[in-house]
PDB file of C-alpha atoms in Angstrom:
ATOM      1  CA  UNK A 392     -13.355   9.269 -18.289  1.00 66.00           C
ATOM      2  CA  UNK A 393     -13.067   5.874 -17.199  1.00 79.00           C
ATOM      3  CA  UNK A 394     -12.799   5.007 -13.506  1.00 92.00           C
ATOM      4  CA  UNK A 395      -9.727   3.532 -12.152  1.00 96.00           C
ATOM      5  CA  UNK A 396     -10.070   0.687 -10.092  1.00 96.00           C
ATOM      6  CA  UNK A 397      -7.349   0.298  -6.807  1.00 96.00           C
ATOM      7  CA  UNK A 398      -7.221  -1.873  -3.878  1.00 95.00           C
ATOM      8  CA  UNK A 399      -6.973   0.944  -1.073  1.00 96.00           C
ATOM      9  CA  UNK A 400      -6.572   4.681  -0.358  1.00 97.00           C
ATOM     10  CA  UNK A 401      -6.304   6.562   2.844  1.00 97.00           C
ATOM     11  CA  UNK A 402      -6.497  10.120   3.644  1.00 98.00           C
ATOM     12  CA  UNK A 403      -5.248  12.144   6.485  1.00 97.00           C
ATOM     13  CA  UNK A 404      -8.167  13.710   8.692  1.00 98.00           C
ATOM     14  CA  UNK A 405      -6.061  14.468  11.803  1.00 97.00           C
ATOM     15  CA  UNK A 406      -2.722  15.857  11.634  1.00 96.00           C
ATOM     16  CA  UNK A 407      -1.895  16.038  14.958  1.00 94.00           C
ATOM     17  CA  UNK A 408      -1.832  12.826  17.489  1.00 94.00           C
ATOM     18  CA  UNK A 409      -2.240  12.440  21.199  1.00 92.00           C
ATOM     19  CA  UNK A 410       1.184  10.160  20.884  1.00 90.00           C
ATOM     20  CA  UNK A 411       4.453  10.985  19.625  1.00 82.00           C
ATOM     21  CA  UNK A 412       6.420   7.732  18.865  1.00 84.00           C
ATOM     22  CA  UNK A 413       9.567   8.109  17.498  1.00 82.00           C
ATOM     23  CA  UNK A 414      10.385   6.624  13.888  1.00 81.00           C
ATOM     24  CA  UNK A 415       6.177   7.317  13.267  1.00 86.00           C
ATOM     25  CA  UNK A 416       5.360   6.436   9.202  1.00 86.00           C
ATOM     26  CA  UNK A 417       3.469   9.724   9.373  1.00 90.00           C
ATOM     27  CA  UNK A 418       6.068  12.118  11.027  1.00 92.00           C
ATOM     28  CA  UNK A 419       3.362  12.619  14.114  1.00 91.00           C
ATOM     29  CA  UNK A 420       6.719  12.804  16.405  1.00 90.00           C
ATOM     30  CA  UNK A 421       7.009  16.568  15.236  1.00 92.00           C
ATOM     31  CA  UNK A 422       4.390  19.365  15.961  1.00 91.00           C
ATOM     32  CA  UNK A 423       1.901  18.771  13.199  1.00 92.00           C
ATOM     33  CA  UNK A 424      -1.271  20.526  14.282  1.00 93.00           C
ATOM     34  CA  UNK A 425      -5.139  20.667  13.235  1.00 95.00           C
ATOM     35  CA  UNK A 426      -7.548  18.280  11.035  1.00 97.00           C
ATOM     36  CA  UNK A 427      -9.333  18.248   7.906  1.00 97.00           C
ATOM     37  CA  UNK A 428     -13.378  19.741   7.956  1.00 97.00           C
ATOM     38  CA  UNK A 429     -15.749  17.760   5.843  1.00 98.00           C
ATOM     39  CA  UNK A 430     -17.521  20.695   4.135  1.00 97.00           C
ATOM     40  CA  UNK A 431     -14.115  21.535   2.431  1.00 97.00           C
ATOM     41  CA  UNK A 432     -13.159  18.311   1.669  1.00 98.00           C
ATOM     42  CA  UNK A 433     -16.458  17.046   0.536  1.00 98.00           C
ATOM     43  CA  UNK A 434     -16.555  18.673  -3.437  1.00 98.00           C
ATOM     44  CA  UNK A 435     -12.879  16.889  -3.764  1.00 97.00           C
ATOM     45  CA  UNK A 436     -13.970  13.134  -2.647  1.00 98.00           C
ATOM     46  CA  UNK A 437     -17.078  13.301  -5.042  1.00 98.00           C
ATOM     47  CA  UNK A 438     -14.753  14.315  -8.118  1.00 97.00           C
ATOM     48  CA  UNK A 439     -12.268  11.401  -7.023  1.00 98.00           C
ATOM     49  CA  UNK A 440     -15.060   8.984  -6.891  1.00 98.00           C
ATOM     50  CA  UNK A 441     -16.186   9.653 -10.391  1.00 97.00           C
ATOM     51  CA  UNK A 442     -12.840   8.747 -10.935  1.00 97.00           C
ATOM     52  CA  UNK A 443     -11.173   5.884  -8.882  1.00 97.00           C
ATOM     53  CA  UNK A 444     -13.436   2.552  -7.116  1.00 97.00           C
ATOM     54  CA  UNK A 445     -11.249   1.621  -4.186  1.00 97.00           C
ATOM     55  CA  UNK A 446     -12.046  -1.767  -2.852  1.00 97.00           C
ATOM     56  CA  UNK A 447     -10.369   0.093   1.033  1.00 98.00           C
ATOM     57  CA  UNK A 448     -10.745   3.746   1.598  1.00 98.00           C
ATOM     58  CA  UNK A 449      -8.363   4.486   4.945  1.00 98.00           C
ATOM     59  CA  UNK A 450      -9.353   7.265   7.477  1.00 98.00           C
ATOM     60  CA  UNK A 451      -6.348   7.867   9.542  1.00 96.00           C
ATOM     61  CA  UNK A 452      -3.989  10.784  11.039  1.00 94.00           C
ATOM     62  CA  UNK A 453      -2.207  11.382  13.326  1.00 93.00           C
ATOM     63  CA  UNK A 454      -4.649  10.395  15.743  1.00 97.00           C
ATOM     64  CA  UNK A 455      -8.349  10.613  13.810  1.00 98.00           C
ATOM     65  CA  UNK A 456      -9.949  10.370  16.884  1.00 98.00           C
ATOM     66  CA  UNK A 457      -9.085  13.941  17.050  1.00 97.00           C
ATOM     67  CA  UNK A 458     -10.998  14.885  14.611  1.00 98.00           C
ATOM     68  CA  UNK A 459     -14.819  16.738  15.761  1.00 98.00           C
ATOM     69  CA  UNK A 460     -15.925  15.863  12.622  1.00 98.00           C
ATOM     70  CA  UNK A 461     -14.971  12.231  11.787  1.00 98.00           C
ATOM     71  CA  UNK A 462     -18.937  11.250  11.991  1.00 98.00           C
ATOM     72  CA  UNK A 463     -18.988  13.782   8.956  1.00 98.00           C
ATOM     73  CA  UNK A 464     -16.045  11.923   7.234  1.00 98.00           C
ATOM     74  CA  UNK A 465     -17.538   8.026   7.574  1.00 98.00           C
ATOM     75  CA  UNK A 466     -20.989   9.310   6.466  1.00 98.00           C
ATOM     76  CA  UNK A 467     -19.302  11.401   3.539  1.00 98.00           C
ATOM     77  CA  UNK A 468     -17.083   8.589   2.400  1.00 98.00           C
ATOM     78  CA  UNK A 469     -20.025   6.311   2.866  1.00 98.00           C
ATOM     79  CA  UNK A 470     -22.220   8.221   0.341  1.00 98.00           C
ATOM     80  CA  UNK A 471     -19.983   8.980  -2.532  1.00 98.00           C
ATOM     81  CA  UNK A 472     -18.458   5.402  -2.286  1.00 98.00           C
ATOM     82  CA  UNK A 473     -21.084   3.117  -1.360  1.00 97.00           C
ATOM     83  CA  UNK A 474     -19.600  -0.124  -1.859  1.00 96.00           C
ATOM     84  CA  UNK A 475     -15.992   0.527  -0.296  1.00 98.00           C
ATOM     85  CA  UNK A 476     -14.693  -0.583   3.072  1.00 98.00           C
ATOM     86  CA  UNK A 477     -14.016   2.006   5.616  1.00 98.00           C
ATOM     87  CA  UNK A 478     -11.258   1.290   7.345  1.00 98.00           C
ATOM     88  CA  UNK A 479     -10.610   3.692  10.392  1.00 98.00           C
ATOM     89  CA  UNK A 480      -6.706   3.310  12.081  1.00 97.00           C
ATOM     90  CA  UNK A 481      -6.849   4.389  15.412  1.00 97.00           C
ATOM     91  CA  UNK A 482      -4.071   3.847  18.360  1.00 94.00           C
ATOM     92  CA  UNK A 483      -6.745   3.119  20.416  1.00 95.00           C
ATOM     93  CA  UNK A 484      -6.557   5.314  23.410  1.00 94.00           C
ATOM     94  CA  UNK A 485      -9.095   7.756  22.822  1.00 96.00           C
ATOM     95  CA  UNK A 486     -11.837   4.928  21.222  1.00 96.00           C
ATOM     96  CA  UNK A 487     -13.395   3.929  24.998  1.00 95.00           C
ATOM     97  CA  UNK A 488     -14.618   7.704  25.779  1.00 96.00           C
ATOM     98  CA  UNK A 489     -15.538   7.838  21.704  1.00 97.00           C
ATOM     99  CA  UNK A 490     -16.820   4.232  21.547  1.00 95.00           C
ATOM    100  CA  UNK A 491     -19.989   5.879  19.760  1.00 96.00           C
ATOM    101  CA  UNK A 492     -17.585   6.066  16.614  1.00 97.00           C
ATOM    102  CA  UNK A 493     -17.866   1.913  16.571  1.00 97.00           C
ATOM    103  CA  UNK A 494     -21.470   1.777  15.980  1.00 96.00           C
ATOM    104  CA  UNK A 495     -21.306   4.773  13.464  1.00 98.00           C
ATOM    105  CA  UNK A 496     -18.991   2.381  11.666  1.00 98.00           C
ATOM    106  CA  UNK A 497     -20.832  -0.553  11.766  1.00 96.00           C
ATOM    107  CA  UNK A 498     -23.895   1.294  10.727  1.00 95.00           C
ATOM    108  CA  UNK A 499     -21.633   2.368   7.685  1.00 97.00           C
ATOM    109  CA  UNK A 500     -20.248  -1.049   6.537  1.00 97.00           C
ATOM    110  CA  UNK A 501     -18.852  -2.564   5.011  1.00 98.00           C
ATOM    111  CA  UNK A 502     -16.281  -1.523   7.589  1.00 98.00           C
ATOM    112  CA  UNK A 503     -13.276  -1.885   9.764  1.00 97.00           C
ATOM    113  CA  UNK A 504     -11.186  -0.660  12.829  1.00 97.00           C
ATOM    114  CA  UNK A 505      -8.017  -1.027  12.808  1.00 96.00           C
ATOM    115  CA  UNK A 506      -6.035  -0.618  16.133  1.00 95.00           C
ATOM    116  CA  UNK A 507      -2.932  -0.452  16.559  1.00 90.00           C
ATOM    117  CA  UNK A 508      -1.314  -0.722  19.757  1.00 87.00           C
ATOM    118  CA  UNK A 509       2.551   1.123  20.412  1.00 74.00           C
ATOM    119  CA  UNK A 510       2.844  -1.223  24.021  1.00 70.00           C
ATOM    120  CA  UNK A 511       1.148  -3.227  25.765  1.00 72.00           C
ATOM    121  CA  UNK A 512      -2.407  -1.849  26.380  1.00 83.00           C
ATOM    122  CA  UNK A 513      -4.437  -4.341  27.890  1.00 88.00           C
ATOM    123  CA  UNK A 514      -6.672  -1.709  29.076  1.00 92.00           C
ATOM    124  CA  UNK A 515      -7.690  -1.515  25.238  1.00 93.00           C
ATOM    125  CA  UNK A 516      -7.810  -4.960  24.565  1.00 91.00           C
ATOM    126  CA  UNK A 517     -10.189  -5.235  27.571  1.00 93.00           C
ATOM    127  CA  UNK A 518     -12.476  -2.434  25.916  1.00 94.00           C
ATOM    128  CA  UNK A 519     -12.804  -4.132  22.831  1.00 94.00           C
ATOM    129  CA  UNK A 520     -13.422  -7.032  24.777  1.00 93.00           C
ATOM    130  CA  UNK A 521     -15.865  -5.359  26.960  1.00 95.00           C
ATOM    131  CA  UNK A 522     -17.771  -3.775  23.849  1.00 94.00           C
ATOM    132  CA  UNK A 523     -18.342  -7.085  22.101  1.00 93.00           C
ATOM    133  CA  UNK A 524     -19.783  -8.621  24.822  1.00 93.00           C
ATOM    134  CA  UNK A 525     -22.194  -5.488  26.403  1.00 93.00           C
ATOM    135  CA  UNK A 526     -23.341  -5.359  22.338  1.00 91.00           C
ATOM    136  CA  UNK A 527     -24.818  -8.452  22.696  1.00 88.00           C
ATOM    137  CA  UNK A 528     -23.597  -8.986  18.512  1.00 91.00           C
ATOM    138  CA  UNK A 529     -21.991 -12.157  17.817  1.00 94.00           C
ATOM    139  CA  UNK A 530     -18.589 -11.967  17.524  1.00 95.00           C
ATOM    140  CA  UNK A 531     -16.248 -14.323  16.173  1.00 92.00           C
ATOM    141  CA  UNK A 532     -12.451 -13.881  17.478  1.00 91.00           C
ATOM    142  CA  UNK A 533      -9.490 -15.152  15.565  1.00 87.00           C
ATOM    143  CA  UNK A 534      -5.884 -15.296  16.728  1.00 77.00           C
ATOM    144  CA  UNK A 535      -3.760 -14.264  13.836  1.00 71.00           C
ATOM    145  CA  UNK A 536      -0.231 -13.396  14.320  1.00 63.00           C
ATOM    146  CA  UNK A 537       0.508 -11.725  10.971  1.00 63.00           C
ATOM    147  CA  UNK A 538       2.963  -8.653  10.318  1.00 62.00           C
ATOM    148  CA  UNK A 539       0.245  -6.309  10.270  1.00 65.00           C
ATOM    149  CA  UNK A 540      -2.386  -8.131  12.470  1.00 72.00           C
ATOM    150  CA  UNK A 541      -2.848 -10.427  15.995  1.00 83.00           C
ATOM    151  CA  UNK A 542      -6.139 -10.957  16.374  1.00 88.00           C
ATOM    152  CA  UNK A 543      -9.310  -9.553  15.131  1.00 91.00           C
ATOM    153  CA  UNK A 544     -13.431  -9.438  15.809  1.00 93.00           C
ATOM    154  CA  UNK A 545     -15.411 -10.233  13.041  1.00 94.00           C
ATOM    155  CA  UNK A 546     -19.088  -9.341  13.295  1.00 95.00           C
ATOM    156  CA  UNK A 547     -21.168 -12.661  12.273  1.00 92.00           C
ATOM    157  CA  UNK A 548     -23.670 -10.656  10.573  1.00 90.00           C
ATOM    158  CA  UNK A 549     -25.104  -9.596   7.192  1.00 89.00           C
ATOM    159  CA  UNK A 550     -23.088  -6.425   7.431  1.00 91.00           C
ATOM    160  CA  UNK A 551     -19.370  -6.634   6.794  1.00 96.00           C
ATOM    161  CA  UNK A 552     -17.385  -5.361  10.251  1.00 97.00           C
ATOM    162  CA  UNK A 553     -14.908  -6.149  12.276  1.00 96.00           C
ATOM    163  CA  UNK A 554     -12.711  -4.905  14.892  1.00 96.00           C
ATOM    164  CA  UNK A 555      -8.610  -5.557  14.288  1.00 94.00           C
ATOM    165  CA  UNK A 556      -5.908  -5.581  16.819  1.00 91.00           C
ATOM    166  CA  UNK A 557      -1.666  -4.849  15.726  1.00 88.00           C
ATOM    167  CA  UNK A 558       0.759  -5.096  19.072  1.00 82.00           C
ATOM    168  CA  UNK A 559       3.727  -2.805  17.998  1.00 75.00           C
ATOM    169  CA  UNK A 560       7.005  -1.372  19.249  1.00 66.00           C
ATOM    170  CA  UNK A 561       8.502  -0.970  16.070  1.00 69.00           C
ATOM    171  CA  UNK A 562       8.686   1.377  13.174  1.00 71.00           C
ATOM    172  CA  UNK A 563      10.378   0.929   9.642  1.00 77.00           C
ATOM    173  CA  UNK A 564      12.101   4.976  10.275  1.00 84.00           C
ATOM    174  CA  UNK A 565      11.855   5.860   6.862  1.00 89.00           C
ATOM    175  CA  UNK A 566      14.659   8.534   6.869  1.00 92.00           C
ATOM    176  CA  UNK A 567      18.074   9.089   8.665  1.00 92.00           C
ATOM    177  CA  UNK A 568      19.053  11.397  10.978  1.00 93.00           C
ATOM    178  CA  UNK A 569      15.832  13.558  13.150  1.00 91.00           C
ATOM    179  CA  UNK A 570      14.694  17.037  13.856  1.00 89.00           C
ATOM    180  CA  UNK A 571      16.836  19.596  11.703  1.00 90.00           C
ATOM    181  CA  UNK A 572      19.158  16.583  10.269  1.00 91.00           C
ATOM    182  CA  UNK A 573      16.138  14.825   8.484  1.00 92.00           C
ATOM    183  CA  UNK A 574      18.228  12.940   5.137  1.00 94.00           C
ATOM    184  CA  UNK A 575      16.909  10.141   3.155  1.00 95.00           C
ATOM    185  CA  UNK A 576      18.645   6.798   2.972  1.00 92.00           C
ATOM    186  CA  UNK A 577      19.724   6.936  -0.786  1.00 87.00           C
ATOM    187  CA  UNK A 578      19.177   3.333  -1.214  1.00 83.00           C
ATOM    188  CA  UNK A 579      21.110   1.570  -3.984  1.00 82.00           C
ATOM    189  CA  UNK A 580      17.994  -0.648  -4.835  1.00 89.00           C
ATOM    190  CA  UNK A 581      14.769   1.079  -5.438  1.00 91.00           C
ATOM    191  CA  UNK A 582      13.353  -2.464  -6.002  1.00 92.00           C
ATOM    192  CA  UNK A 583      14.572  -3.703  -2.328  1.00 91.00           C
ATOM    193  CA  UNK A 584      13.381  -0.363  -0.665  1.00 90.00           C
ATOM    194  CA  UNK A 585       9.699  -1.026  -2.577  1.00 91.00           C
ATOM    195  CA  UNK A 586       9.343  -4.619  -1.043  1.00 89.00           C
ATOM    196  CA  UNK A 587       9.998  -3.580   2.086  1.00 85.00           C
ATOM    197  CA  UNK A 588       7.847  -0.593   1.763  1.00 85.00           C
ATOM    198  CA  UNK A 589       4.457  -0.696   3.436  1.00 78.00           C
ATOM    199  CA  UNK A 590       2.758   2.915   2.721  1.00 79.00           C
ATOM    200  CA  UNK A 591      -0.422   3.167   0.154  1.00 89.00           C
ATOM    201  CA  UNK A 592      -1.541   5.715  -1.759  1.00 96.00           C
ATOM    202  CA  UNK A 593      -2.830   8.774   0.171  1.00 97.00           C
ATOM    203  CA  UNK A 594      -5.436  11.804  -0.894  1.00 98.00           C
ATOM    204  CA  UNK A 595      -3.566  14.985   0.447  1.00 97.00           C
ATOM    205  CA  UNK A 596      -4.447  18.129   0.360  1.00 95.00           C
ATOM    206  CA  UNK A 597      -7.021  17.295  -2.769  1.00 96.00           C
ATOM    207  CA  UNK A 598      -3.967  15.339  -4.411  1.00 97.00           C
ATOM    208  CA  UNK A 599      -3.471  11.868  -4.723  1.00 98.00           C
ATOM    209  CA  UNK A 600       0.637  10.662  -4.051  1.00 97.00           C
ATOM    210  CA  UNK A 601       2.202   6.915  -4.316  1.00 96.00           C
ATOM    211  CA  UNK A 602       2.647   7.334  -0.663  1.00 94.00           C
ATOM    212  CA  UNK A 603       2.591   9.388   2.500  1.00 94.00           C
ATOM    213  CA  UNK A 604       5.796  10.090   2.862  1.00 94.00           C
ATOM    214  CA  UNK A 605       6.465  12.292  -0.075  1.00 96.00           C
ATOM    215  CA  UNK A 606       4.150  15.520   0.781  1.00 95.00           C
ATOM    216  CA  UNK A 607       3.825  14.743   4.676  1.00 95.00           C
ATOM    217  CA  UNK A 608       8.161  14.829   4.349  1.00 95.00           C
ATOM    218  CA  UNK A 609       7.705  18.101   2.582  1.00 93.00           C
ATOM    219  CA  UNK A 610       5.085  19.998   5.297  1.00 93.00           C
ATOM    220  CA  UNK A 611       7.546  18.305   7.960  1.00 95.00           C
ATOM    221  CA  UNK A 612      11.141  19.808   6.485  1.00 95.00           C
ATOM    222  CA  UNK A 613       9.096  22.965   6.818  1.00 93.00           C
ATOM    223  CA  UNK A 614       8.518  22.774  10.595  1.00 92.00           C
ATOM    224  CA  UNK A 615      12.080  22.308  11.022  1.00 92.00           C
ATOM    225  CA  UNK A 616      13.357  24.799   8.950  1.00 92.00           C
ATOM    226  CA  UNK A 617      15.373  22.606   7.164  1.00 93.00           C
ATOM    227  CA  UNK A 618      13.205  23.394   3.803  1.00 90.00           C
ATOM    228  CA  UNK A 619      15.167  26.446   3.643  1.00 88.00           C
ATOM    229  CA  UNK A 620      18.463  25.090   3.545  1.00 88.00           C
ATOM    230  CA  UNK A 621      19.714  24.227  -0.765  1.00 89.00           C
ATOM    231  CA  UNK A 622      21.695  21.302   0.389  1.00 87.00           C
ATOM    232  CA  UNK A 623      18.472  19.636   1.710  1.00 89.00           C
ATOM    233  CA  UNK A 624      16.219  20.722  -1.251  1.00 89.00           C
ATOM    234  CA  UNK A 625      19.010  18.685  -3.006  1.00 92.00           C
ATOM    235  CA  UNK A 626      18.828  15.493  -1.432  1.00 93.00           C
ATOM    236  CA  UNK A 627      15.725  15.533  -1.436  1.00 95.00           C
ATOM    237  CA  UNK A 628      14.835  16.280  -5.122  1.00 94.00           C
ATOM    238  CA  UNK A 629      13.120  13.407  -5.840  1.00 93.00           C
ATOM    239  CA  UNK A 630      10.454  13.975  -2.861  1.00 95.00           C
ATOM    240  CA  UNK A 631      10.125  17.674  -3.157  1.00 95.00           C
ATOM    241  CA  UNK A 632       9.925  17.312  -7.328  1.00 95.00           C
ATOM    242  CA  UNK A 633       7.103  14.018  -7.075  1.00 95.00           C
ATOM    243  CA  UNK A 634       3.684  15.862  -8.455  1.00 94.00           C
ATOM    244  CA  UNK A 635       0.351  14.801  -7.058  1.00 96.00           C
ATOM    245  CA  UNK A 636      -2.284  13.553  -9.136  1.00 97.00           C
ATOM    246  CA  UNK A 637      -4.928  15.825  -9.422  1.00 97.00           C
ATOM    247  CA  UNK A 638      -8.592  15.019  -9.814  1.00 96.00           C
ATOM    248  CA  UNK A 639      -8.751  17.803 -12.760  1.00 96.00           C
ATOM    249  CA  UNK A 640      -5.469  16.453 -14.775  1.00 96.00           C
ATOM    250  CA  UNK A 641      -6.066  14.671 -17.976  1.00 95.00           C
ATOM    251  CA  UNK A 642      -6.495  10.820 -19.111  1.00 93.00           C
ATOM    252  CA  UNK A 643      -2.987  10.113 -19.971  1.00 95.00           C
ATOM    253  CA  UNK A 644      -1.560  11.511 -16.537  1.00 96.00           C
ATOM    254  CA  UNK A 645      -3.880   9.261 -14.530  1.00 96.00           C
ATOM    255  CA  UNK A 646      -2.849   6.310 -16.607  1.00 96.00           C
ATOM    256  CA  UNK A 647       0.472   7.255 -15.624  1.00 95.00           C
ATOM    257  CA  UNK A 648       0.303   7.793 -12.522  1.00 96.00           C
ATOM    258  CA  UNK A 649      -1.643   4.509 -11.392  1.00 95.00           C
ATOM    259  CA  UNK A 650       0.722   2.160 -13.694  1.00 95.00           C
ATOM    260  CA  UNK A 651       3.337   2.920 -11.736  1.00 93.00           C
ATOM    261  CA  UNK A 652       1.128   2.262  -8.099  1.00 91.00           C
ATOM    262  CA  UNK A 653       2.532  -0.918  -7.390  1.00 89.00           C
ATOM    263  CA  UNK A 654       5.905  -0.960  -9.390  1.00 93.00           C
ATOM    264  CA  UNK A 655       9.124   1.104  -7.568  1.00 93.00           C
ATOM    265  CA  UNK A 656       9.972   4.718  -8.529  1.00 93.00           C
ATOM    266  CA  UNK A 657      13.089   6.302  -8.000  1.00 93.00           C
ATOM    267  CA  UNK A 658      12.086   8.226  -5.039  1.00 94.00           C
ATOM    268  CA  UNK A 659      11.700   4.806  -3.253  1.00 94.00           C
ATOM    269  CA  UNK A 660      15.244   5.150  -2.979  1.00 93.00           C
ATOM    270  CA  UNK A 661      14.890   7.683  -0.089  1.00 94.00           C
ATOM    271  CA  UNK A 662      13.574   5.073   1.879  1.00 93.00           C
ATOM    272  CA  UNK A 663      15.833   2.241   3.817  1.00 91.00           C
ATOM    273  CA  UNK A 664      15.681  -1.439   1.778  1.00 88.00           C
ATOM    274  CA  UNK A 665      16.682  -3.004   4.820  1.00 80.00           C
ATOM    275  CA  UNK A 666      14.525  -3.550   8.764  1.00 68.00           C
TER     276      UNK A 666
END
């Protein structure tokens, strides 16, 4: 079979977070509990790697911080993809009393941190600052002021690291309604929702989905109880019907499955078009 070659995954190791901002991309505002081990994980990353070469593979959660075992998950990512970026997202509050996941990192890289701050937290900022200077690496900062990314740390070394900063208050909520009354946004342009769209394909739960949103939606409809309701498994058909690729299904369903990565579907349509 031949491999498959994408610009970035991410998978969930945390599903729980020490924050609970409203409107979060990964639903972490409801009571999602517990994290991913390594040993059951690990016979599912080596058969995706004999089948997709990401250029980014995304640890994230919830909080992945959280996580006892995220050593086990940079290491294990590390060996069955060996030329991949790590990329860890983190909010940042737990990294000064973990900062020992940094150097694990940067001992793994090519790799990345990305932060990503929900208010002003200068007491992070000063951290990063702080850990830059007591490593005694050189460090090279750039002020950036992108969507996605203010300023960022890049390690002026032979190994590929850096440490990136994202000030936020702001989420794109990415259904209507909350708790019980969860509904999608039925927009009329699947195109216009896609653009504005900023999720990436996610490993869950072994399989591999266009996005987060379509099986974290699912697990999240469940905690509310609103999964039992036949109006709501009716609006959302389109999320509840979307099949994950699986790392055992056949040639002609991968094909399938990563034409269509970066081209809308109709179950973009849940999703707002508009800010």
């Amino acid at each position: 079979m031949k491999k498959f070659k994408i610009s970035y995954i991410e998978t969930m190791v945390s599903y729980q977070c020490n924050l609970s901002c409203i409107g979060c991309s990964n639903f972490c505002d409801y009571p999602h509990k517990g994290y991913e081990n390594w040993e059951t994980n690990e016979a599912n990353i080596e058969q995706w790697a004999k089948i997709i070469e990401p250029e980014v593979f995304g640890i994230m959660g919830g909080e992945p911080l959280l996580n006892p075992e995220l050593e086990k998950w940079i290491y294990g990512i590390r060996k069955y993809f060996p030329k991949t970026t790590i990329l860890l997202m983190t909010n940042g509050t737990l990294l000064k009393n973990n900062s020992y996941i940094i150097d694990v990192l940067l001992n793994n890289s090519p790799s990345s941190i990305f932060i990503t701050l929900q208010r002003e937290r200068e007491d992070i900022n000063n951290f990063v600052e702080q850990y830059i200077n007591e490593s005694k690496k050189r460090f090279i900062r750039k002020e950036i002021y992108q969507p996605l990314l203010d300023k960022e740390y890049i390690l002026l070394d032979k190994r590929k690291f850096s440490i990136q900063i994202h000030e936020t208050d702001k989420f794109i909520k990415r259904y209507r309604g909350y708790g019980i009354n969860i509904y999608p946004y039925n927009s009329c342009s699947q195109e216009e929702a896609y653009e504005l769209c900023i999720d990436r394909p996610i490993l869950y739960k072994h399989q591999l989905y266009r996005c987060g949103k379509i099986p974290l939606l699912k697990e999240t409809l469940k905690l509310t109880g609103q999964i039992l309701d036949r109006e709501t498994n009716n609006i959302w058909k389109e999320c509840l019907d979307y099949r994950g690729l699986k790392c055992i299904d056949n040639e002609s369903l991968m094909e399938e499955f990563f034409s269509k990565l970066h081209v809308s579907e109709s179950v973009c349509k849940t999703c707002p078009s508009k800010k």
